[in-house]
Coordinates of C-alpha atoms in Angstrom, one line a residue:
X29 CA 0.0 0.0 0.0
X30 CA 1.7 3.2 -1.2
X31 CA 1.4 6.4 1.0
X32 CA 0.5 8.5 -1.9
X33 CA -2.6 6.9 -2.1
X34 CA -4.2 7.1 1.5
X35 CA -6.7 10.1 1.6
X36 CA -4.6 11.3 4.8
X37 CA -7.4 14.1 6.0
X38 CA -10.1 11.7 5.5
X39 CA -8.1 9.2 7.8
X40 CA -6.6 11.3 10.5
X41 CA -9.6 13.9 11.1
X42 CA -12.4 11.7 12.3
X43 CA -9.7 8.8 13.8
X44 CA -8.2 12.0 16.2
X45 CA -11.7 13.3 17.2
X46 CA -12.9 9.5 18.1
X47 CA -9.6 8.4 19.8
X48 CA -9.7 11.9 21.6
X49 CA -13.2 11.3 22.8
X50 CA -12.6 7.3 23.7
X51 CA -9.7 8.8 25.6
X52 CA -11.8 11.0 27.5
X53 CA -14.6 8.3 28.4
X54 CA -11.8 6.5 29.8
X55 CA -10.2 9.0 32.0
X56 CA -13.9 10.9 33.0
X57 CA -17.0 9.1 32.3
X58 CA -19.3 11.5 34.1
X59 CA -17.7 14.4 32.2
X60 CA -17.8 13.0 28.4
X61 CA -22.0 12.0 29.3
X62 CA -22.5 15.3 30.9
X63 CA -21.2 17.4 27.9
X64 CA -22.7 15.1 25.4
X65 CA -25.8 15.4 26.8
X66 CA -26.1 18.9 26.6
X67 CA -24.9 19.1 23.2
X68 CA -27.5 16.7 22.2
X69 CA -30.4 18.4 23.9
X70 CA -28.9 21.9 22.5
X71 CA -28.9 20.7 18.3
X72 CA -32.5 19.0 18.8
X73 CA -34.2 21.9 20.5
X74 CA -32.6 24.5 18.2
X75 CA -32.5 22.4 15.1
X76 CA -35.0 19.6 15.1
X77 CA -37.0 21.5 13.3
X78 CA -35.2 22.0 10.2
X79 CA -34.2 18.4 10.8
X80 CA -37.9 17.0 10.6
X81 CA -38.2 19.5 7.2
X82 CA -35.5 18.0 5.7
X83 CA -36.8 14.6 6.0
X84 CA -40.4 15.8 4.2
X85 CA -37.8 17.0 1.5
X86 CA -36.0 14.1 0.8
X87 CA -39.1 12.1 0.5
X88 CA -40.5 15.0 -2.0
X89 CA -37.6 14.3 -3.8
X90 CA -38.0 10.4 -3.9
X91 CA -41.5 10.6 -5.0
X92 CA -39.9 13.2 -7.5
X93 CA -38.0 11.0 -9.3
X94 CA -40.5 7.7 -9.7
X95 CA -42.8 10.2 -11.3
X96 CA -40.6 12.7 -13.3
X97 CA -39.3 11.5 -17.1
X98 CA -35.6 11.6 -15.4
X99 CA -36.7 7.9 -13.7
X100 CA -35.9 6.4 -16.8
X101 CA -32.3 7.0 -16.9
X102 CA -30.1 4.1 -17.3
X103 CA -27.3 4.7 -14.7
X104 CA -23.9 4.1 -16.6
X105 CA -25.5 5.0 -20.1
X106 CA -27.9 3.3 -22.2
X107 CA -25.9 0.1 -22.7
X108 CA -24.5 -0.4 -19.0
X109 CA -26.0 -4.1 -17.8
X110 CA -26.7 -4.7 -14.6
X111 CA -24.1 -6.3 -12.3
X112 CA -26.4 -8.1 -9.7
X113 CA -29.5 -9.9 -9.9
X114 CA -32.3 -8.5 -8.3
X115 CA -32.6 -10.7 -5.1
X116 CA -28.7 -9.7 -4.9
X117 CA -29.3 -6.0 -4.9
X118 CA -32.6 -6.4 -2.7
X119 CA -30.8 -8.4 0.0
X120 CA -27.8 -5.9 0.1
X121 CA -30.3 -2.8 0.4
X122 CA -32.3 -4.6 3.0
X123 CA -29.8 -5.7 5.4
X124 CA -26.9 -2.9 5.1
X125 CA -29.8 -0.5 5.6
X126 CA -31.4 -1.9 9.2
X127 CA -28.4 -3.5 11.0
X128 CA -29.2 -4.4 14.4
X129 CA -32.5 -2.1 14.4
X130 CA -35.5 -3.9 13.6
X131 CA -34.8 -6.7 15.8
X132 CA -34.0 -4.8 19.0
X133 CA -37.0 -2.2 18.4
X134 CA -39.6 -4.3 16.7
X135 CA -41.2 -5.0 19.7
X136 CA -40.1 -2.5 22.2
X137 CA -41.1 0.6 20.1
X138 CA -45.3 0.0 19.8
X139 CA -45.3 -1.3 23.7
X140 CA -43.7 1.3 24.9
X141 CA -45.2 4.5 22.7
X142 CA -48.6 2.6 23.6
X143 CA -47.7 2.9 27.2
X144 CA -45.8 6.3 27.4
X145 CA -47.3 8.1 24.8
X146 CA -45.7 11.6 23.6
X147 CA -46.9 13.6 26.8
X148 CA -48.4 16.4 25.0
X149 CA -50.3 14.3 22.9
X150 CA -52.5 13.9 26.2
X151 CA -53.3 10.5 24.9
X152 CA -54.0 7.8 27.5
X153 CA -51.5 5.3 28.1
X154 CA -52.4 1.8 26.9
X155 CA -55.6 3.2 25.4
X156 CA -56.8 2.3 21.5
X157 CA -56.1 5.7 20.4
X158 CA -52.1 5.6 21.6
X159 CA -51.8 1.7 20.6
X160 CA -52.8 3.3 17.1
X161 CA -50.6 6.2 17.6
X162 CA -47.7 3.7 18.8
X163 CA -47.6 1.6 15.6
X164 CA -47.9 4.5 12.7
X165 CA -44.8 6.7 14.5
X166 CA -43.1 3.4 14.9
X167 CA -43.9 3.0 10.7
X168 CA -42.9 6.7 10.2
X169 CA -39.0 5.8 12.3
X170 CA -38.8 2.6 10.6
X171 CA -40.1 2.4 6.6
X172 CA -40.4 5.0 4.1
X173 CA -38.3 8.0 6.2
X174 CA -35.1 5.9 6.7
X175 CA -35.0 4.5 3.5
X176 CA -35.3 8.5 1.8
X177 CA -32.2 9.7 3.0
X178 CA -30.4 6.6 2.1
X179 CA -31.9 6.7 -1.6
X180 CA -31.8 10.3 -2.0
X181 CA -28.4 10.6 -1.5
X182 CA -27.7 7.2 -3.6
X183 CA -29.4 8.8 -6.4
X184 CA -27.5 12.0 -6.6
X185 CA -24.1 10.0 -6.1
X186 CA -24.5 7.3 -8.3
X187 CA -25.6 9.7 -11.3
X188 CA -22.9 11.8 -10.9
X189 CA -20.7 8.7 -10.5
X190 CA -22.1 6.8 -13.2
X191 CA -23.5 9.3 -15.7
X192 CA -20.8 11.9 -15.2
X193 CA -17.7 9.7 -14.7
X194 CA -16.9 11.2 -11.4
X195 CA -14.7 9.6 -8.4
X196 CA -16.6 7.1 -6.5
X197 CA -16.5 9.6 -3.3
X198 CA -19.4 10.9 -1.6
X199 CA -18.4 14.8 -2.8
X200 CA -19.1 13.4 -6.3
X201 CA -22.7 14.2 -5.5
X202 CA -21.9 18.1 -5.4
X203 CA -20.9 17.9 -8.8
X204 CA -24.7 18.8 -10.0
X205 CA -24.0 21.9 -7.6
X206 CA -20.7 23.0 -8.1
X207 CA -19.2 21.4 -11.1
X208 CA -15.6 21.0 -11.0
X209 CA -15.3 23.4 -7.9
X210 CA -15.6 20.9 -5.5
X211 CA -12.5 20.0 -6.1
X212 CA -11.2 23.7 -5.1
X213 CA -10.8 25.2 -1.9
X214 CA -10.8 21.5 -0.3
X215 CA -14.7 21.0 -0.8
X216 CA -14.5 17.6 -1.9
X217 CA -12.1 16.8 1.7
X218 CA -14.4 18.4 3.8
X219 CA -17.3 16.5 2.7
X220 CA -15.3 13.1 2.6
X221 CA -14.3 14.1 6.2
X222 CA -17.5 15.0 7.0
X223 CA -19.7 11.8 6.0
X224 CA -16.8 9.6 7.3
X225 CA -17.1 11.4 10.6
X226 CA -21.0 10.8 10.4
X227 CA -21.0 7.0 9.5
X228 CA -18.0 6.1 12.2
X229 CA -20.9 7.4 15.0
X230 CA -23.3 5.7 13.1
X231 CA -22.3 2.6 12.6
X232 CA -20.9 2.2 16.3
X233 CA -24.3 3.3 17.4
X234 CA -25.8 0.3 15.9
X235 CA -23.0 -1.8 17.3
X236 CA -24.1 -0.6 20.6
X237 CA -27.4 -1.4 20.1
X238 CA -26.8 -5.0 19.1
X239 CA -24.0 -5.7 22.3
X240 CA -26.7 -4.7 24.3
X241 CA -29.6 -7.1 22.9
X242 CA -26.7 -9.7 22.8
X243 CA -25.5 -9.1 26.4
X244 CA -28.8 -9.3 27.5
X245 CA -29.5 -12.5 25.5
X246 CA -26.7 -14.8 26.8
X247 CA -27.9 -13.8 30.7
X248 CA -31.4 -14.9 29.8
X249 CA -30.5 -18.0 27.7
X250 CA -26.9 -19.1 28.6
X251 CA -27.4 -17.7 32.3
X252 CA -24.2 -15.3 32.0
X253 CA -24.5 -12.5 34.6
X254 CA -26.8 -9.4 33.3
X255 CA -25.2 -6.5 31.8
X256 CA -21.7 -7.3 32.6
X257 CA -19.0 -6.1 30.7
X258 CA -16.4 -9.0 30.6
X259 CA -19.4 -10.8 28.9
X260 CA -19.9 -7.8 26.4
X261 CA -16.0 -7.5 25.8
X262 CA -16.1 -10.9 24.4
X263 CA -19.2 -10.7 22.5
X264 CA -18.2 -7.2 21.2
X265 CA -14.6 -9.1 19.9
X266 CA -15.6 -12.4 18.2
X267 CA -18.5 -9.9 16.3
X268 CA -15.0 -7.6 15.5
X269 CA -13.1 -10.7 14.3
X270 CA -16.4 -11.5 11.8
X271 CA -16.8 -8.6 10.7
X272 CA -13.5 -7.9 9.3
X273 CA -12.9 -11.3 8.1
X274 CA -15.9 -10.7 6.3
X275 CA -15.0 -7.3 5.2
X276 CA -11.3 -8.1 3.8
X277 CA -12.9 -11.0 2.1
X278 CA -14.6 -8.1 -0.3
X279 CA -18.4 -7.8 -1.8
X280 CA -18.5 -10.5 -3.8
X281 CA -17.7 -13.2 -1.2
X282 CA -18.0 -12.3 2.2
X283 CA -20.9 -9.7 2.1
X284 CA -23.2 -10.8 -0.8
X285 CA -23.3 -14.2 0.8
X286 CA -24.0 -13.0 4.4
X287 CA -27.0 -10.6 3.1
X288 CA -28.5 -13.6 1.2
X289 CA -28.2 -15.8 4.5
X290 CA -29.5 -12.6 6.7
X291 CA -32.4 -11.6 4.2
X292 CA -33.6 -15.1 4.4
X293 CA -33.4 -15.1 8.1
X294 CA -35.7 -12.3 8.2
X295 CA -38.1 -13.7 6.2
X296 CA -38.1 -17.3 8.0
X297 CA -38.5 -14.8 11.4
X298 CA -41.4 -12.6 10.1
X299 CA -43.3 -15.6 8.7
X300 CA -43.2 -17.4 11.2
X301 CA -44.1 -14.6 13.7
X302 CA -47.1 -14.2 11.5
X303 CA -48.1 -17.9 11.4
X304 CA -47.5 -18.6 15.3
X305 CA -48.4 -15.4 16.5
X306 CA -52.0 -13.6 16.3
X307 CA -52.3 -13.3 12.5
X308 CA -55.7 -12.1 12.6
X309 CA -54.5 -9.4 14.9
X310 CA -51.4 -8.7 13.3
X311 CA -53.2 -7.5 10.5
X312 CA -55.8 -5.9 11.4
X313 CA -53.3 -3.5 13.6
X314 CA -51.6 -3.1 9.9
X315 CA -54.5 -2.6 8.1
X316 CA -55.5 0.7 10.5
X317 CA -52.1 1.4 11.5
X318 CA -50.9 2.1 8.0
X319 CA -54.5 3.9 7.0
X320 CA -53.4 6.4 10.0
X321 CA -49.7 6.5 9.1
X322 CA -50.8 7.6 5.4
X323 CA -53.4 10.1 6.8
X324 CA -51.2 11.7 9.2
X325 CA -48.0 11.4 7.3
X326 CA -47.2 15.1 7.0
X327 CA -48.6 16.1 11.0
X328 CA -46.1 13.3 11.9
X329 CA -43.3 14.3 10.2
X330 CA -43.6 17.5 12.0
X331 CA -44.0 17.0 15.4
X332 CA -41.7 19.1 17.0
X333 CA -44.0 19.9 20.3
X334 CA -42.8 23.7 21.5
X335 CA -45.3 23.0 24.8
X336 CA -44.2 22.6 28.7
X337 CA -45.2 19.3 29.1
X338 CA -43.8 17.8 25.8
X339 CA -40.6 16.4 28.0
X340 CA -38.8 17.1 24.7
X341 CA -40.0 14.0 23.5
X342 CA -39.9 14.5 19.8
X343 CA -36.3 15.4 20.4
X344 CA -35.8 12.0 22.1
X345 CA -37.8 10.0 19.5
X346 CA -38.4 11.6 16.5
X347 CA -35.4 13.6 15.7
X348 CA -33.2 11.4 17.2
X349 CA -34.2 9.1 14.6
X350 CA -33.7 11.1 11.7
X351 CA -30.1 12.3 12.5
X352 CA -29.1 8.2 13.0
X353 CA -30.4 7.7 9.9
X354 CA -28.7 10.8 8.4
X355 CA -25.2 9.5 9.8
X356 CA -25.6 6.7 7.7
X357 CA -27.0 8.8 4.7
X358 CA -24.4 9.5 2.5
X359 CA -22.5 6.6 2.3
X360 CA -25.3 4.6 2.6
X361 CA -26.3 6.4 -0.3
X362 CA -22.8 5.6 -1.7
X363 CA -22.9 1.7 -0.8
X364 CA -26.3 1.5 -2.8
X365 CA -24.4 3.0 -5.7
X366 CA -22.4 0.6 -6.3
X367 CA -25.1 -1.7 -6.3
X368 CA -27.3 -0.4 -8.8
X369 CA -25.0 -0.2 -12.3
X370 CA -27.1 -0.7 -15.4
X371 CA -30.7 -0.3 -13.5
X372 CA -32.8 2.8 -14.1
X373 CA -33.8 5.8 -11.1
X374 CA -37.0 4.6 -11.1
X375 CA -36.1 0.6 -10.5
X376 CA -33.5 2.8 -7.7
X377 CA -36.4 3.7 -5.7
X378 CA -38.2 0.8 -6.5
X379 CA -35.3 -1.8 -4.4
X380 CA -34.3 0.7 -2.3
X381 CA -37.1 2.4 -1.0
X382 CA -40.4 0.9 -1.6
X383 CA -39.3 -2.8 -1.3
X384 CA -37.7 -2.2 1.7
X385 CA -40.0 0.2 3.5
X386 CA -43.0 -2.6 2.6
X387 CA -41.3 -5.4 4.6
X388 CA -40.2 -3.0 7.3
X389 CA -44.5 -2.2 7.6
X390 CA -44.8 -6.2 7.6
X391 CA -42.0 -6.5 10.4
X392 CA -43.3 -4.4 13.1
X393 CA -46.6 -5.3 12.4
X394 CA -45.8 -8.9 13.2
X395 CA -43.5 -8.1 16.3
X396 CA -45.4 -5.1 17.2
X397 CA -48.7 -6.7 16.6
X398 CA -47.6 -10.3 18.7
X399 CA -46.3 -7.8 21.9
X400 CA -49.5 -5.6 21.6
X401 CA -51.8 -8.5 21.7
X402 CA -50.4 -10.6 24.4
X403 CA -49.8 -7.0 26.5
X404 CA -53.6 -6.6 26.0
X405 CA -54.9 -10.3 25.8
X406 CA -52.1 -12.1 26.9
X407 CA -51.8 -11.6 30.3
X408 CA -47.7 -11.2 29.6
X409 CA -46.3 -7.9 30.6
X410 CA -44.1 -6.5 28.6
X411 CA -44.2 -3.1 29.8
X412 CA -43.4 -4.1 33.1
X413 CA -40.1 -6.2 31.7
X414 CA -38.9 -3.5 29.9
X415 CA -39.4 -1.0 33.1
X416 CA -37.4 -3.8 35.2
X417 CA -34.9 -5.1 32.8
X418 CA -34.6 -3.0 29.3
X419 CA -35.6 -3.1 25.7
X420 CA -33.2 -5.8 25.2
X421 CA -35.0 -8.3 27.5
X422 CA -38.1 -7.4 26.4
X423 CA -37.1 -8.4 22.8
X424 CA -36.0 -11.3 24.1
X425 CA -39.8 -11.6 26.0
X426 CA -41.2 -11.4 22.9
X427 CA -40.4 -14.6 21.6
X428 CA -41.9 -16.6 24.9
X429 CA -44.9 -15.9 23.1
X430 CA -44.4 -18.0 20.6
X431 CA -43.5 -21.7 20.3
X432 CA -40.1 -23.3 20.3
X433 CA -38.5 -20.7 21.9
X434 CA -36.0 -22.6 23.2
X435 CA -35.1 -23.1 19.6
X436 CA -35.7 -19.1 18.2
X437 CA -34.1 -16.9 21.2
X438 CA -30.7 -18.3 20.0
X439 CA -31.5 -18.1 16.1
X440 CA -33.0 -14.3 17.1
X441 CA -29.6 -13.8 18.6
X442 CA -27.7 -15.0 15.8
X443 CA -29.7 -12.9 13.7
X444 CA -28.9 -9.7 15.3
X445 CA -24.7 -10.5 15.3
X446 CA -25.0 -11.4 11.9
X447 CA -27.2 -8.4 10.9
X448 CA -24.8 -5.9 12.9
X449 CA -21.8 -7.9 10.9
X450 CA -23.5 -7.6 7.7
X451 CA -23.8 -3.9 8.3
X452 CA -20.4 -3.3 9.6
X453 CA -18.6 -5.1 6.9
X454 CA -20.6 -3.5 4.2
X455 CA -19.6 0.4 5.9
X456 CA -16.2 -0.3 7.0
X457 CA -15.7 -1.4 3.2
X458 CA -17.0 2.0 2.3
X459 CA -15.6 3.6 5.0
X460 CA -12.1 2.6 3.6
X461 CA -12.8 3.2 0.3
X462 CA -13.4 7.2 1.3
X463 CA -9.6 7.0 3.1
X464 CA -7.7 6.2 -0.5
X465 CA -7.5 8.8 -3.1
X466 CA -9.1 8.2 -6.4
X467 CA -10.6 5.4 -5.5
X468 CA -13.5 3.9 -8.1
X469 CA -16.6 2.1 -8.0
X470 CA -14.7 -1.7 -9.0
X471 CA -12.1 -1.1 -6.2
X472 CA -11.4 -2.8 -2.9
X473 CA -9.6 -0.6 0.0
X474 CA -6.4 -1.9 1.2
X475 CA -7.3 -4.4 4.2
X476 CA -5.0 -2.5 7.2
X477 CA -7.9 0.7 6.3
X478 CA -10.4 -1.9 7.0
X479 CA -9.1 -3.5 10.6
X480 CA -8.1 0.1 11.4
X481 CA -11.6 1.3 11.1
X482 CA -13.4 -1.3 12.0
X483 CA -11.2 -1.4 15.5
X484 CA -12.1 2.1 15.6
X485 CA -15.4 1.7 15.7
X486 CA -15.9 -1.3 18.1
X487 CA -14.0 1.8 20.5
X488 CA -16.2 4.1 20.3
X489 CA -19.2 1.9 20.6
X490 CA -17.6 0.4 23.7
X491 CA -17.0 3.4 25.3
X492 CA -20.3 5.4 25.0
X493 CA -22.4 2.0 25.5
X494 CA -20.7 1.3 28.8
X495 CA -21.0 4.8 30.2
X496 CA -24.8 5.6 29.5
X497 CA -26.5 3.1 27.8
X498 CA -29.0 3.8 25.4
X499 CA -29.1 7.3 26.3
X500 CA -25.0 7.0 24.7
X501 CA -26.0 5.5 22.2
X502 CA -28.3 8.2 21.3
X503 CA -26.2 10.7 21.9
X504 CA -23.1 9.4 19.6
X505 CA -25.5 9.3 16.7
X506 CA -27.0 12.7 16.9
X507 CA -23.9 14.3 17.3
X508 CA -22.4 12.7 14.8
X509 CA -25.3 12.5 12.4
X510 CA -26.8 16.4 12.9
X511 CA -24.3 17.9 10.3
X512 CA -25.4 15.8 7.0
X513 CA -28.2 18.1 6.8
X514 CA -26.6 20.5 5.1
X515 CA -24.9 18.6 3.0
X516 CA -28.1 16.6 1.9
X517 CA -29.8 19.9 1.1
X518 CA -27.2 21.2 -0.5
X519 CA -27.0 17.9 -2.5
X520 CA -30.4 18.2 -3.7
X521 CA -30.6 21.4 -4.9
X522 CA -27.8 21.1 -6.9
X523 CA -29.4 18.0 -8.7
X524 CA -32.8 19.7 -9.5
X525 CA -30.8 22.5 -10.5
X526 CA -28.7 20.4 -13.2
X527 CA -32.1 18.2 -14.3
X528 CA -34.2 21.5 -15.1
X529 CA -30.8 22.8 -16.5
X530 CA -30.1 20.3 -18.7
X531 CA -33.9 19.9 -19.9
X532 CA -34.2 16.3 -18.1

């Protein structure tokens, strides 16, 4: 690996910000939760809102482009053929875009809106009006919002990378904007430094997520002691050590053939929820729980509650959400561009927002709908299991409910390493791929780029999980995350601009 080619900015900015701040949780704990906390609180209250309008934007913008005559451009010219098949590309989208998420929040998100509904709402805990409530703003955090951002920046990058010939970077998508300027005034590095910055928080935000289901999943099944740390030191190293085996093994091998596995594992999981659990219930919660998601789409989206009693909860929830999502956003965005060679804008949205988004709506339905029922019906509790012992055990709950669960609390747990290693690999691919100049769309980083950023990231997951939680977790994403607004709008504009300029 020759210096000349390592993207040194893109490497050493984010690397000294995250060692500095893994440095910090080490020495002062209290301190590095304190600050954050305040930070986070600060960008949601000021900013949320422009946050929750760029969301409403960006699915504008999708809706845009299935409808508009620009949908039918081939990406890579009108004789590029498509690299993947489409069960290939579907399963890549699918599981690089949730990670760990559904599976720790499938259940816990409807049980616990229905029973702490947004206080301003004034909504009565448990009641049918915040049950329905629960389900469509776990829909809006889950399906068609998420998957937005990830296909809106996608779009933008693989035109320009595609279409215009440009580097396979994420400040390609400025092009539309800027033209050849991006390359002046070190643009082009500050974005790079930027979205690498954004995905590093991201993706170790997710990893937090899973150590916790897992930790908590290997006291209830294997009997190790709850929420101890030796026990998530391991877990968090052996999912390290598949990860980058998987990574350095490169798209074709390693990744396409876990997605393939994954995808079908979340299938086998959903079905059978549907089949074992209350299917007549599951779907009738769907049926009303999508009609209100549709009908309150645009009230949702901007819920920012300026009241006394709001407890800054669509700070917590809502915006929270988006700015996770928008860490991952642009190279997300860039991942699914290398995906989608030789397929049209229009069969782009089609894999990676509507396909996606649907069996998202069927997921949480079916783990939603089985929690909600036996909550209600059930005589099981799951409120009162997530008050006592966490989302993570509640997830875990969830599958009591169903038969052989001696059998599917260990395959759910596989899942979610698997899903989290899926994700990883995918972004600490991409991730190293930003870190060497010049690089193109065909290309494999170097494999020390990978381990390095791949250890990074285990770090900095580590560190923020073990001092706060969830509420680190959180707070890792936002900060990271908040910043990609900008460069989304930006991104945008500049592509509308160029499509009504070039008579598209």
């Amino acid at each position: 690996m020759e210096k000349k080619k390592i993207y040194w900015g893109v490497l050493l900015v984010p690397s000294i910000i995250f060692i500095t701040v893994i440095i910090i949780g080490i020495i002062d704990e209290e301190t590095l939760v304190t600050r954050s906390t305040m930070l986070f609180e600060s960008l949601m209250w000021n900013f949320g809102w422009l946050v929750s309008l760029t969301m409403l934007i960006f699915v504008a913008f999708v809706l845009v482009i299935i409808f508009h005559p620009i949908g039918k451009t081939r990406l890579g010219g009108n004789r590029a053929k498509p690299t993947l098949t489409y069960y290939q590309w579907f399963a890549l989208t699918l599981i690089s875009g949730i990670g760990t998420g559904i599976v720790f929040w499938g259940a816990v998100e409807p049980i616990l809106f229905a029973m702490e509904p947004a206080p301003s709402l004034n909504l009565e805990p448990g009641s049918n009006e915040a049950v329905i409530w629960a389900m469509r703003t776990t829909f809006m955090h889950w399906t068609f919002i998420p998957y937005a951002i990830y296909v809106t920046f996608g779009i933008i990058m693989a035109y320009a990378i595609h279409n215009m010939k440009k580097p396979f970077n994420v400040s390609s998508g400025l092009v539309p904007l800027m033209g050849d300027n991006v390359n002046k005034y070190k643009i082009g590095s500050i974005v790079d430094i930027l979205v690498v910055f954004a995905l590093v928080g991201g993706v170790a935000a997710s990893f937090g997520f899973g150590l916790l289901q897992l930790t908590q999943g290997a006291s209830i099944i294997f009997g190790t002691p709850e929420n101890s740390t030796a026990v998530m030191l391991v877990i968090a190293a052996v999912i390290v050590t598949t990860y980058l085996i998987s990574s350095i093994s490169g798209l074709r091998k390693g990744i396409m053939w876990l997605s393939r596995k994954n995808a079908g594992l979340f299938f086998i999981i959903m079905i059978f929820f549907i089949i074992f659990g209350p299917t007549a219930y599951i779907f009738n919660l769907f049926t009303q729980s999508f009609g209100s998601f549709l009908g309150n789409f645009v009230e949702g989206m901007t819920f920012t509650a300026p009241f006394p009693d709001s407890e800054l909860w669509p700070q917590w929830w809502d915006m929270f959400w988006w700015v996770a999502w928008l860490a991952y956003g642009p190279l997300m965005g860039l991942f699914f561009a290398k995906l989608c060679y030789g397929r049209t804008l229009r069969g782009f949205v089609v894999v990676n927002w509507i396909l996606p988004s649907a069996f998202g709506l069927v997921w949480f339905s079916a783990f939603g709908g089985t929690a909600l029922y036996n909550q209600f019906f059930g005589g099981i509790d799951y409120y009162a299991i997530f008050l006592e012992h966490g989302a993570e055990a509640m997830t875990i709950a969830t599958f009591e409910a169903t038969p052989f669960t001696a059998i599917t609390q260990p395959i759910m747990l596989g899942v979610v390493a698997l899903s989290f290693v899926t994700l990883a690999d995918s972004m600490v691919s991409t991730i190293a791929s930003m870190t060497v100049k010049n690089a193109q769309e065909s290309d494999e980083p170097p494999i020390p780029l990978k381990i390095f950023w791949g250890v990074l990231i285990a770090a900095t997951a580590l560190i923020f999980t073990l001092a706060a939680g969830l509420d680190g977790i959180r707070m890792v994403t936002t900060i990271a995350g908040f910043p990609v607004v900008f460069l989304g709008l930006a991104m945008v504009y500049g592509f509308v601009k160029h499509i009504i300029k070039q008579g598209i």
